[in-house]
mmCIF file of C-alpha atoms in Angstrom:
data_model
loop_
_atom_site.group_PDB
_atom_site.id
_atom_site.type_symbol
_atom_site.label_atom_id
_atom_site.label_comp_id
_atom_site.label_asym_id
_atom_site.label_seq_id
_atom_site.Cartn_x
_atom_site.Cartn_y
_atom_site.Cartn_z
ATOM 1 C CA UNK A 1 28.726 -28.028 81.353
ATOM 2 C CA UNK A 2 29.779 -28.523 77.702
ATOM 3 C CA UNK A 3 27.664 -27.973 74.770
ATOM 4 C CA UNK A 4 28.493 -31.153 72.873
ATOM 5 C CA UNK A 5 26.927 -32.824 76.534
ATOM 6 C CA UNK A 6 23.574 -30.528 75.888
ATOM 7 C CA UNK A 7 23.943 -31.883 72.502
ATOM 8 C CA UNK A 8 24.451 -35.125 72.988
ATOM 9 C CA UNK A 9 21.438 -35.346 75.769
ATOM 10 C CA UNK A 10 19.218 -33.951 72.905
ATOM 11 C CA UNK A 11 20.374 -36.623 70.530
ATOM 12 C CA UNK A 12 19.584 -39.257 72.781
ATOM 13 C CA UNK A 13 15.918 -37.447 73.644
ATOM 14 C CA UNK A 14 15.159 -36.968 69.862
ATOM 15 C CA UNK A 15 16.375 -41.043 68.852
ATOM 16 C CA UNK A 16 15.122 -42.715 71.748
ATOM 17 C CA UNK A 17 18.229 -44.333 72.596
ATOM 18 C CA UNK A 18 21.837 -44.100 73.584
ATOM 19 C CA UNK A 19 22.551 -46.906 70.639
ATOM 20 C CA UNK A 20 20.488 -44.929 68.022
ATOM 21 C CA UNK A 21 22.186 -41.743 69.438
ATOM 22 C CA UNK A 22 25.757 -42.798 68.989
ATOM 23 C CA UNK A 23 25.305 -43.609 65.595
ATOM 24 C CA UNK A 24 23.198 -40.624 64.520
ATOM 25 C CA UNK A 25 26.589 -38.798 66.242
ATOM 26 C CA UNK A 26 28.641 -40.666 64.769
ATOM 27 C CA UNK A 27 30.305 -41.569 68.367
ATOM 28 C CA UNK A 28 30.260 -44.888 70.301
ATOM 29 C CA UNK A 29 28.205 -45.828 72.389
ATOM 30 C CA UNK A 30 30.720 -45.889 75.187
ATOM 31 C CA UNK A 31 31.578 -42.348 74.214
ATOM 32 C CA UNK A 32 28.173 -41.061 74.601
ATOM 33 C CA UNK A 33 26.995 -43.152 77.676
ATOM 34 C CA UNK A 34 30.129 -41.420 79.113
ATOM 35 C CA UNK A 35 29.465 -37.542 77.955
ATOM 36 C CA UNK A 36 26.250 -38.407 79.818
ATOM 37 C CA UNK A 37 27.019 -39.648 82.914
ATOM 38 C CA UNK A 38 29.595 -36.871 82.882
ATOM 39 C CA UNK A 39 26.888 -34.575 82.705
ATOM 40 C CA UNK A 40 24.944 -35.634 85.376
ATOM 41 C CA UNK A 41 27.528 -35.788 88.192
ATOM 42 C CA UNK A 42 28.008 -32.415 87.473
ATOM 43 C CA UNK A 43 24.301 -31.433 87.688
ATOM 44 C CA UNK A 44 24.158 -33.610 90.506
ATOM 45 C CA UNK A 45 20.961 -35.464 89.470
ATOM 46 C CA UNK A 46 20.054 -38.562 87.091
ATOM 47 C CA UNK A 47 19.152 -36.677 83.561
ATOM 48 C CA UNK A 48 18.071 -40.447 82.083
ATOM 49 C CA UNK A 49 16.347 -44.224 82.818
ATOM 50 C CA UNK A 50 18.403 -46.195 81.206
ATOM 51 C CA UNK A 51 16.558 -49.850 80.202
ATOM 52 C CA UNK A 52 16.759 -52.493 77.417
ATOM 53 C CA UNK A 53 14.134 -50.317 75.285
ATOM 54 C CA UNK A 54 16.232 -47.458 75.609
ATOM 55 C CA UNK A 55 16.340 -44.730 77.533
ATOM 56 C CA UNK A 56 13.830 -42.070 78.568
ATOM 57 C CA UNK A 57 14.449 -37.991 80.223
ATOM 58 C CA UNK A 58 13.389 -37.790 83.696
ATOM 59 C CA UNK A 59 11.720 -34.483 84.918
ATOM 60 C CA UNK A 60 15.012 -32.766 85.179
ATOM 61 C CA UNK A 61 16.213 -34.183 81.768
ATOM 62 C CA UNK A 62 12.580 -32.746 79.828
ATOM 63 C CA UNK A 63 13.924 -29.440 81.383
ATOM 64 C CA UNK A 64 17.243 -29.525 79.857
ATOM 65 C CA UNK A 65 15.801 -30.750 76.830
ATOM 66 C CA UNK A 66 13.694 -27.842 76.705
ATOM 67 C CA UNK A 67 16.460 -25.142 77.658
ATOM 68 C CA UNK A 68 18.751 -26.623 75.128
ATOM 69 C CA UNK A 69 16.894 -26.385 72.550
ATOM 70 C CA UNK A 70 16.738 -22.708 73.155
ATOM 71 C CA UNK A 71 20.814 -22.540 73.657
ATOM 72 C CA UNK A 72 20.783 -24.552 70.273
ATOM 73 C CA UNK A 73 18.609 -22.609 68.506
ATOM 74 C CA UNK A 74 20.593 -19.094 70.200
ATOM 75 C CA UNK A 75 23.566 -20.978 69.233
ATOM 76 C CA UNK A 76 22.771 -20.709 65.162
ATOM 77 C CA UNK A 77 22.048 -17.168 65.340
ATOM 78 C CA UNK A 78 25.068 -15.973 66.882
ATOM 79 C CA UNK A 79 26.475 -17.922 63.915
ATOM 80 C CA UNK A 80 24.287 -15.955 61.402
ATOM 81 C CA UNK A 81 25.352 -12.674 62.889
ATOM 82 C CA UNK A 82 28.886 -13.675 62.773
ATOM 83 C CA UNK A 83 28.485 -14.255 59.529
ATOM 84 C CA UNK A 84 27.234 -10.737 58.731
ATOM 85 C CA UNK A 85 30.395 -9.264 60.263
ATOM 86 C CA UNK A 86 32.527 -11.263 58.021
ATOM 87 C CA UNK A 87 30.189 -9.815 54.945
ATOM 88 C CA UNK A 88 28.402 -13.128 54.662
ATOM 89 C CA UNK A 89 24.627 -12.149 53.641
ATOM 90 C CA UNK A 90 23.008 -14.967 54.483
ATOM 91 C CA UNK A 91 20.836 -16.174 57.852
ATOM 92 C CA UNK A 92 17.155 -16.944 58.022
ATOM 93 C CA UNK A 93 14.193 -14.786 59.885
ATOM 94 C CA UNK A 94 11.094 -16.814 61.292
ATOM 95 C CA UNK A 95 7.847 -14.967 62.197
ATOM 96 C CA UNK A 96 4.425 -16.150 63.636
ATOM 97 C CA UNK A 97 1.416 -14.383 63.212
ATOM 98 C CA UNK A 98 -2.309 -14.631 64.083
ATOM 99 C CA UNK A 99 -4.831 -14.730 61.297
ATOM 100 C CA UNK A 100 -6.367 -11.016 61.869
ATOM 101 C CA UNK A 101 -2.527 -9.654 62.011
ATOM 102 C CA UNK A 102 -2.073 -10.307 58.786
ATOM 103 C CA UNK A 103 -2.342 -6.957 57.285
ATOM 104 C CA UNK A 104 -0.939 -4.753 54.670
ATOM 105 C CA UNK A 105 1.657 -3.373 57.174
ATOM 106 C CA UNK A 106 3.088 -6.966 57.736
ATOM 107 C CA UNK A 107 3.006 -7.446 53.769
ATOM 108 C CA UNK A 108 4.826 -4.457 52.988
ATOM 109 C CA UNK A 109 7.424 -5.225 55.160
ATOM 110 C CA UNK A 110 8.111 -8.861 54.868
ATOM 111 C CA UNK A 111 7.995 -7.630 50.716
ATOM 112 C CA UNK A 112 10.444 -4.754 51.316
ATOM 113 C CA UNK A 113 12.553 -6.862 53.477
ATOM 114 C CA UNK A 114 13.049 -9.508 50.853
ATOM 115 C CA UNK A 115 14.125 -6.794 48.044
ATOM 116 C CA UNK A 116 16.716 -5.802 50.493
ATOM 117 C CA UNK A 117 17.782 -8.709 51.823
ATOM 118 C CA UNK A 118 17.294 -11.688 48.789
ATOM 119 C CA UNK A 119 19.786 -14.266 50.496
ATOM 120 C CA UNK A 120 17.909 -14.474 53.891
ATOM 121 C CA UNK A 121 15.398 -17.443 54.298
ATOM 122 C CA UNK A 122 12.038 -16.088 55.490
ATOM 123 C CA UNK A 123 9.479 -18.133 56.611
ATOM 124 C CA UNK A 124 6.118 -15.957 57.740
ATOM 125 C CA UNK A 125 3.883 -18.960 59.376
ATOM 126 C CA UNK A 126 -0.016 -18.431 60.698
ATOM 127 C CA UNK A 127 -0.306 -19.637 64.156
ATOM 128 C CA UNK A 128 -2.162 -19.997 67.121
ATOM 129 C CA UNK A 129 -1.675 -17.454 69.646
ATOM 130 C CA UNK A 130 0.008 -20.068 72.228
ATOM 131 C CA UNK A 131 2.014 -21.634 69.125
ATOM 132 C CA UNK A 132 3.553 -18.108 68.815
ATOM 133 C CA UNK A 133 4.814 -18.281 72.710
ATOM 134 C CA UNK A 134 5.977 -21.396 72.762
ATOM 135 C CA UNK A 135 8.334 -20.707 69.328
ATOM 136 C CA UNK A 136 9.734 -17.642 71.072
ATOM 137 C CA UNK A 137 10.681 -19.521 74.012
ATOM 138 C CA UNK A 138 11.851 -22.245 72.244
ATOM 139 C CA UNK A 139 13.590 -20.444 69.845
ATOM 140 C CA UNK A 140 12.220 -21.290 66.803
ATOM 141 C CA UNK A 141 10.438 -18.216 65.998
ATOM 142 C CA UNK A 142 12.202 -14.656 65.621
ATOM 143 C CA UNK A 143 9.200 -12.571 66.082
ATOM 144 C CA UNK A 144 5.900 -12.756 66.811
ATOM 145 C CA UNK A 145 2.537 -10.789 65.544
ATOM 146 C CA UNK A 146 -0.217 -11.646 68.003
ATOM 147 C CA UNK A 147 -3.840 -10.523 67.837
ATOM 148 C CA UNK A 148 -5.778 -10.248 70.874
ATOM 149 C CA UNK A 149 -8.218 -7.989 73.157
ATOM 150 C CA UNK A 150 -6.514 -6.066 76.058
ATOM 151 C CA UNK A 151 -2.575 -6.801 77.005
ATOM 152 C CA UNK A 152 -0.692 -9.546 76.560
ATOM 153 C CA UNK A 153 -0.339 -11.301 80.045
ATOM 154 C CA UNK A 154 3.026 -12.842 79.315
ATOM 155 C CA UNK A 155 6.740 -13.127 80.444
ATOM 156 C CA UNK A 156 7.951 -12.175 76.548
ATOM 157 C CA UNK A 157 8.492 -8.255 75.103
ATOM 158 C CA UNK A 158 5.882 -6.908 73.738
ATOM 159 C CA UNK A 159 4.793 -3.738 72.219
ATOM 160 C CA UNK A 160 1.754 -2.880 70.886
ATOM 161 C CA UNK A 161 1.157 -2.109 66.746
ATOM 162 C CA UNK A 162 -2.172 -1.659 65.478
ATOM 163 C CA UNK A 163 -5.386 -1.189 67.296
ATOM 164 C CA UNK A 164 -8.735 -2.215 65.286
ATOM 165 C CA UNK A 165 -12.382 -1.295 65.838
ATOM 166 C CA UNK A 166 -14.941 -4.194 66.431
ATOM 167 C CA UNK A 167 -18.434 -5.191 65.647
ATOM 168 C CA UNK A 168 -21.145 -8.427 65.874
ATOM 169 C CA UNK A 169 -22.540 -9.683 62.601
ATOM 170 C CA UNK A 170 -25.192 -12.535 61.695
ATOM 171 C CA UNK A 171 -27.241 -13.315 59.207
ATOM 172 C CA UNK A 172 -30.193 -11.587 57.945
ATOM 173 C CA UNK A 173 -32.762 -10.209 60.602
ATOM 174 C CA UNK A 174 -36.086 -7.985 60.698
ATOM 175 C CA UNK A 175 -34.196 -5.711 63.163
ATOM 176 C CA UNK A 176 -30.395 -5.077 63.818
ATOM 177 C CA UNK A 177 -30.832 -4.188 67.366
ATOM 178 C CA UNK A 178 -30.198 -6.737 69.662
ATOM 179 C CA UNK A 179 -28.154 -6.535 72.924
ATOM 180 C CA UNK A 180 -25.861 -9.225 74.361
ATOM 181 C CA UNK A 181 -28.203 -10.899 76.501
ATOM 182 C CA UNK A 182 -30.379 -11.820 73.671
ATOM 183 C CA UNK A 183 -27.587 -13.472 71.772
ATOM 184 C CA UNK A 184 -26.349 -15.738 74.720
ATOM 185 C CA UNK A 185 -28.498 -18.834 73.181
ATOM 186 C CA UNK A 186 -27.794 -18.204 69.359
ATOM 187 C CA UNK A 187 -24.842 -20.177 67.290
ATOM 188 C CA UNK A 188 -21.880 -18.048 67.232
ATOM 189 C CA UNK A 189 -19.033 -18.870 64.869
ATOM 190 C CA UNK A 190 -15.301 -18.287 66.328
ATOM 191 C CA UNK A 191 -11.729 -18.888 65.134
ATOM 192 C CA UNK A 192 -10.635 -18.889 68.871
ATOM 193 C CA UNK A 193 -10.904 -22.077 70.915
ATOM 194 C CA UNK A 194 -14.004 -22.066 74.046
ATOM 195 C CA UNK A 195 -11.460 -21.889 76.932
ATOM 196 C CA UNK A 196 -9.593 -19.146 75.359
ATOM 197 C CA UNK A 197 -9.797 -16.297 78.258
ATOM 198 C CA UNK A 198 -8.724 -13.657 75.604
ATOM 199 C CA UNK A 199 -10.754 -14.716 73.118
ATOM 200 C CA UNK A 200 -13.655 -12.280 72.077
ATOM 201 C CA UNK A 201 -16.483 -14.327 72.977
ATOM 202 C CA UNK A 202 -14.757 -14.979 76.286
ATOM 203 C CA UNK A 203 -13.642 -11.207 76.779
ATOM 204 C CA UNK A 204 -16.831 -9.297 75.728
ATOM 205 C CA UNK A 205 -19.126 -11.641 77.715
ATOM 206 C CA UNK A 206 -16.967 -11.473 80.963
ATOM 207 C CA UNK A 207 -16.619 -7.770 80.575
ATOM 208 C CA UNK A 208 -20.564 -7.546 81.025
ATOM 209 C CA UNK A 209 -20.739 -10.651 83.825
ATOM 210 C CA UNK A 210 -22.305 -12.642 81.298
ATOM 211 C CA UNK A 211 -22.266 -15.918 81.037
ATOM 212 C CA UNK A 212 -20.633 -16.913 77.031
ATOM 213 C CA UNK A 213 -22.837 -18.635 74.649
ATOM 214 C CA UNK A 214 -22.261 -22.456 74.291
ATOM 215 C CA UNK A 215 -23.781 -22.939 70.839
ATOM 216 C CA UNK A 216 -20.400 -22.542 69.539
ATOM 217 C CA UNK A 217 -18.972 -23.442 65.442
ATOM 218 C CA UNK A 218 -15.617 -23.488 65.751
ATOM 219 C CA UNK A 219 -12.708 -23.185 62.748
ATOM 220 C CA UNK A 220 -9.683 -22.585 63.256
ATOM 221 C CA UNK A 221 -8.820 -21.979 59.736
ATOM 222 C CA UNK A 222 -9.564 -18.677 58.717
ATOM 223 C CA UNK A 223 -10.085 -19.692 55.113
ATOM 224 C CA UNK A 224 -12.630 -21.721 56.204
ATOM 225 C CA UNK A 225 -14.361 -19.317 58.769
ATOM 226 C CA UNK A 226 -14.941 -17.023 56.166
ATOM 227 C CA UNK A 227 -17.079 -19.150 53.274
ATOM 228 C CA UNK A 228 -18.765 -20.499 56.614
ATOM 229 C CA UNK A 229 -19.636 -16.458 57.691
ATOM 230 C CA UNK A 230 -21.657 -16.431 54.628
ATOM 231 C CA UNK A 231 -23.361 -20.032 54.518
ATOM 232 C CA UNK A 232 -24.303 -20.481 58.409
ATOM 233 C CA UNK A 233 -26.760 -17.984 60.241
ATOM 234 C CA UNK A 234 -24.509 -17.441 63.287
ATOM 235 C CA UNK A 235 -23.043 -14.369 65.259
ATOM 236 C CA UNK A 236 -19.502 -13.439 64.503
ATOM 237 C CA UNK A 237 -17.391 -10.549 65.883
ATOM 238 C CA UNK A 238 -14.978 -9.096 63.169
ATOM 239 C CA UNK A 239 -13.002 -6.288 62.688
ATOM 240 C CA UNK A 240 -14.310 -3.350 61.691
ATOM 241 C CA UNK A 241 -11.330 -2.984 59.420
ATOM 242 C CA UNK A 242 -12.829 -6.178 56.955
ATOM 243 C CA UNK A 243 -16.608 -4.748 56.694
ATOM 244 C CA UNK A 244 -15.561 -3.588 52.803
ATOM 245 C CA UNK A 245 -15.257 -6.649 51.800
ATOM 246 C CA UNK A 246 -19.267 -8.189 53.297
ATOM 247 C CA UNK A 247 -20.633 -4.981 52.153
ATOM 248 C CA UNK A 248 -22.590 -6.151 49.142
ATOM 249 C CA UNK A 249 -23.700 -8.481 51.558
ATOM 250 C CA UNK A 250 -24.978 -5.841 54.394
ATOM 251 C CA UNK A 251 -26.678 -4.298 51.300
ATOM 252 C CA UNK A 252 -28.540 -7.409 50.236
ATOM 253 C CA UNK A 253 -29.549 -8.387 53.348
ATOM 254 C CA UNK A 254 -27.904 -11.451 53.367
ATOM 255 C CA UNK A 255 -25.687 -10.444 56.405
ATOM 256 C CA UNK A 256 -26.851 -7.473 59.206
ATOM 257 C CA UNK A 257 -24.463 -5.716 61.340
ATOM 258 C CA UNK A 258 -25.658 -5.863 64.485
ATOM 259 C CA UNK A 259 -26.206 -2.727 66.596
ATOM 260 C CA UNK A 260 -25.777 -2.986 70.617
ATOM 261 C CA UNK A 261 -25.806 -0.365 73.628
ATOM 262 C CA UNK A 262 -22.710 -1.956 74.631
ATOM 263 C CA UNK A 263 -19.252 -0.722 73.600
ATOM 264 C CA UNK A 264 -17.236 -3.422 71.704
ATOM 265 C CA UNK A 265 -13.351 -4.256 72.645
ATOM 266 C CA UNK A 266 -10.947 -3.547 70.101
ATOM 267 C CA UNK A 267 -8.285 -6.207 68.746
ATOM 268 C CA UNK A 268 -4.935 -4.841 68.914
ATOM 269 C CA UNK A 269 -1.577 -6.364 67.207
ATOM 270 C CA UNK A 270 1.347 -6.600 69.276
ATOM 271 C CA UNK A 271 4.714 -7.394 68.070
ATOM 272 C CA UNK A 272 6.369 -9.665 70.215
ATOM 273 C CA UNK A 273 9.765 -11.424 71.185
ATOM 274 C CA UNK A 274 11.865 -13.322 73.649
ATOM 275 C CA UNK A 275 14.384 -10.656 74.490
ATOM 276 C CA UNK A 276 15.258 -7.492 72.918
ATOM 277 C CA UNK A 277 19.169 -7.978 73.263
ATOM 278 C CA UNK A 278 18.917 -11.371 71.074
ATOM 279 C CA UNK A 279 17.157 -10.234 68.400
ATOM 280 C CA UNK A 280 19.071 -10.809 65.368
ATOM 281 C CA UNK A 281 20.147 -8.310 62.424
ATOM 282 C CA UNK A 282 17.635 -9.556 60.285
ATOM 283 C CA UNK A 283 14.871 -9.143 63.145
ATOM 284 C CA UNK A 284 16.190 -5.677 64.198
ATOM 285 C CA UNK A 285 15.862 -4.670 60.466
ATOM 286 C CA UNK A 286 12.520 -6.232 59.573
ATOM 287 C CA UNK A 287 10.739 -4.599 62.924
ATOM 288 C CA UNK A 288 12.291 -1.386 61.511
ATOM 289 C CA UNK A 289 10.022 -1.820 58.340
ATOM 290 C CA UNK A 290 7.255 -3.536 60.190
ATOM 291 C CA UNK A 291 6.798 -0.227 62.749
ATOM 292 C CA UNK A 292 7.186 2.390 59.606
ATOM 293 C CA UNK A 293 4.528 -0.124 57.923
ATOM 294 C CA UNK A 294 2.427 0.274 61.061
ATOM 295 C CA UNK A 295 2.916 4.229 61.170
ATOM 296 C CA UNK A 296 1.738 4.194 57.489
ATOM 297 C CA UNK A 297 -1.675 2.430 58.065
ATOM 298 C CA UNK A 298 -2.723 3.164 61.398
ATOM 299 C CA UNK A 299 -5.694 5.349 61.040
ATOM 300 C CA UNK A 300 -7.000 3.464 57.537
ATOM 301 C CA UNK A 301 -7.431 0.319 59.120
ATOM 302 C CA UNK A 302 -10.857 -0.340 57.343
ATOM 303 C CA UNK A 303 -7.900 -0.828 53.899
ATOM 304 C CA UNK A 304 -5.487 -1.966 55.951
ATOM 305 C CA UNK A 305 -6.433 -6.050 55.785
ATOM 306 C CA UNK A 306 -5.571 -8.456 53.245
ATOM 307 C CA UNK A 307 -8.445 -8.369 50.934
ATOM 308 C CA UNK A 308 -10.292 -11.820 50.691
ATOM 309 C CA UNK A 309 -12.296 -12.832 47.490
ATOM 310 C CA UNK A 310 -15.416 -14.018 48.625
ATOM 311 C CA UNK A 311 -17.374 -17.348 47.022
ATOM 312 C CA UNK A 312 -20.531 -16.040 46.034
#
């Protein structure tokens, strides 16, 4: 199995056709038809359906489209780190991150990591906790910054950062006392998505063998999610780590912390990755900064987030 065959097939997958293909290629279309067919005698299976629209991957061609993306993209790197043996300075680092682990830690050392390495292309994106995965398998992601309660139940490395205290919040109330049962038929407001086992709503309610609310306000951007916390009388579960920046609110009234006999799960940050062995230099160095960044903070989480300017 030759590369330029894996690259060909994912020509052909990404044009829609052999005749699109060869010309993207810059090959004939005889030439390509025949790298194909090459390719599947030796895997021993058909890899296309061939027909006057074009052609389309069977089941075992979606899975070599899918692993050779990942060669491709593994590929590049070891070009990037070859360059850095020849003295070349370039190379690009791609990270992922969940809303809540965007903290001061993961500023200081994407900052820090650009003063010392200014030619490197850094892209720091805010994702879903499944976008992350699937970026790290696919290889478009270098690293990974997921928030969540409990451990990651995943085939990727992991380890785990930051750990953050928890609490409930609504609007205003006569009382803050309240336990979990009673909030079961108020609106909650939630970044994650309902069928998200992890989630918080998902994970304290289970924890207790409760069943979750279903008067649900969903946003999943967190710009959003936060003018909503102070517009919409619903039930969120934060951080502990943010509560500076609602306090004028908890001291008009405007917002209550809510106070529960039942212990709260914490969010933790976990840095994660496909395999240790392919990290990059770049990756290697920035986790370097990242975990000193971590060591730094950890124990002043409630300065430790990104403050957020509030709309009165």
């Amino acid at each position: 199995m030759k590369f330029n065959q894996l690259k060909a097939l994912l020509a052909i997958a990404d044009a829609g056709s052999i005749h699109e293909a060869a010309r993207l290629l810059h090959l004939t279309q005889s030439a390509l038809s025949k790298s194909i067919k090459e390719l599947e005698r030796e895997v021993g299976t058909e890899l296309l359906v061939r027909s006057a629209k074009g052609a389309t991957l069977t089941e075992c061609g979606l899975m070599m489209i899918r692993r050779s993306r990942s060669i491709e993209k593994e590929m590049g790197r070891m070009w990037e780190e070859i360059g850095s043996y020849r003295g070349e300075v370039g190379g690009r680092l791609t990270i992922g991150h969940t809303g809540p682990a965007a903290t001061l830690a993961l500023a200081e050392a994407v900052a820090e990591f650009v003063r010392k390495r200014p030619m490197v292309k850094v892209s720091v994106l805010e994702m879903r906790g499944g976008q992350i995965a699937e970026g790290l398998r696919n290889g478009t992601l270098d690293l990974g910054l997921v928030s969540q309660y409990g451990e990651p139940d995943t085939d990727l490395c992991w380890r785990k950062m930051l750990s953050h205290e928890t609490m409930l919040v609504s609007g205003p109330r006569e009382t803050p006392e309240t336990t979990l049962e009673a909030l079961i038929d108020e609106p909650w407001l939630t970044l994650d998505p309902e069928d998200d086992a992890e989630s918080c709503i998902s994970t304290l309610f289970a924890h207790y063998g409760l069943t979750p609310p279903s008067r649900i306000v969903r946003s999943s951007s967190v710009t959003l999610y936060i003018q909503l916390a102070v517009r919409i009388n619903a039930v969120m579960h934060w951080m502990d780590a943010v509560r500076p920046s609602f306090e004028r609110y908890f001291e008009q009234g405007s917002m209550t912390r809510l106070v529960l006999p039942h212990d709260m799960p914490k969010l933790n940050v976990f840095l994660q990755y496909r395999d240790q062995d392919l990290l990059t230099a770049s990756a290697v160095e920035f986790v370097d900064l990242y975990e000193r960044g971590c060591a730094r903070w950890s124990g002043r989480t409630a300065e430790s987030f990104l403050k957020v300017e509030m709309a009165s």
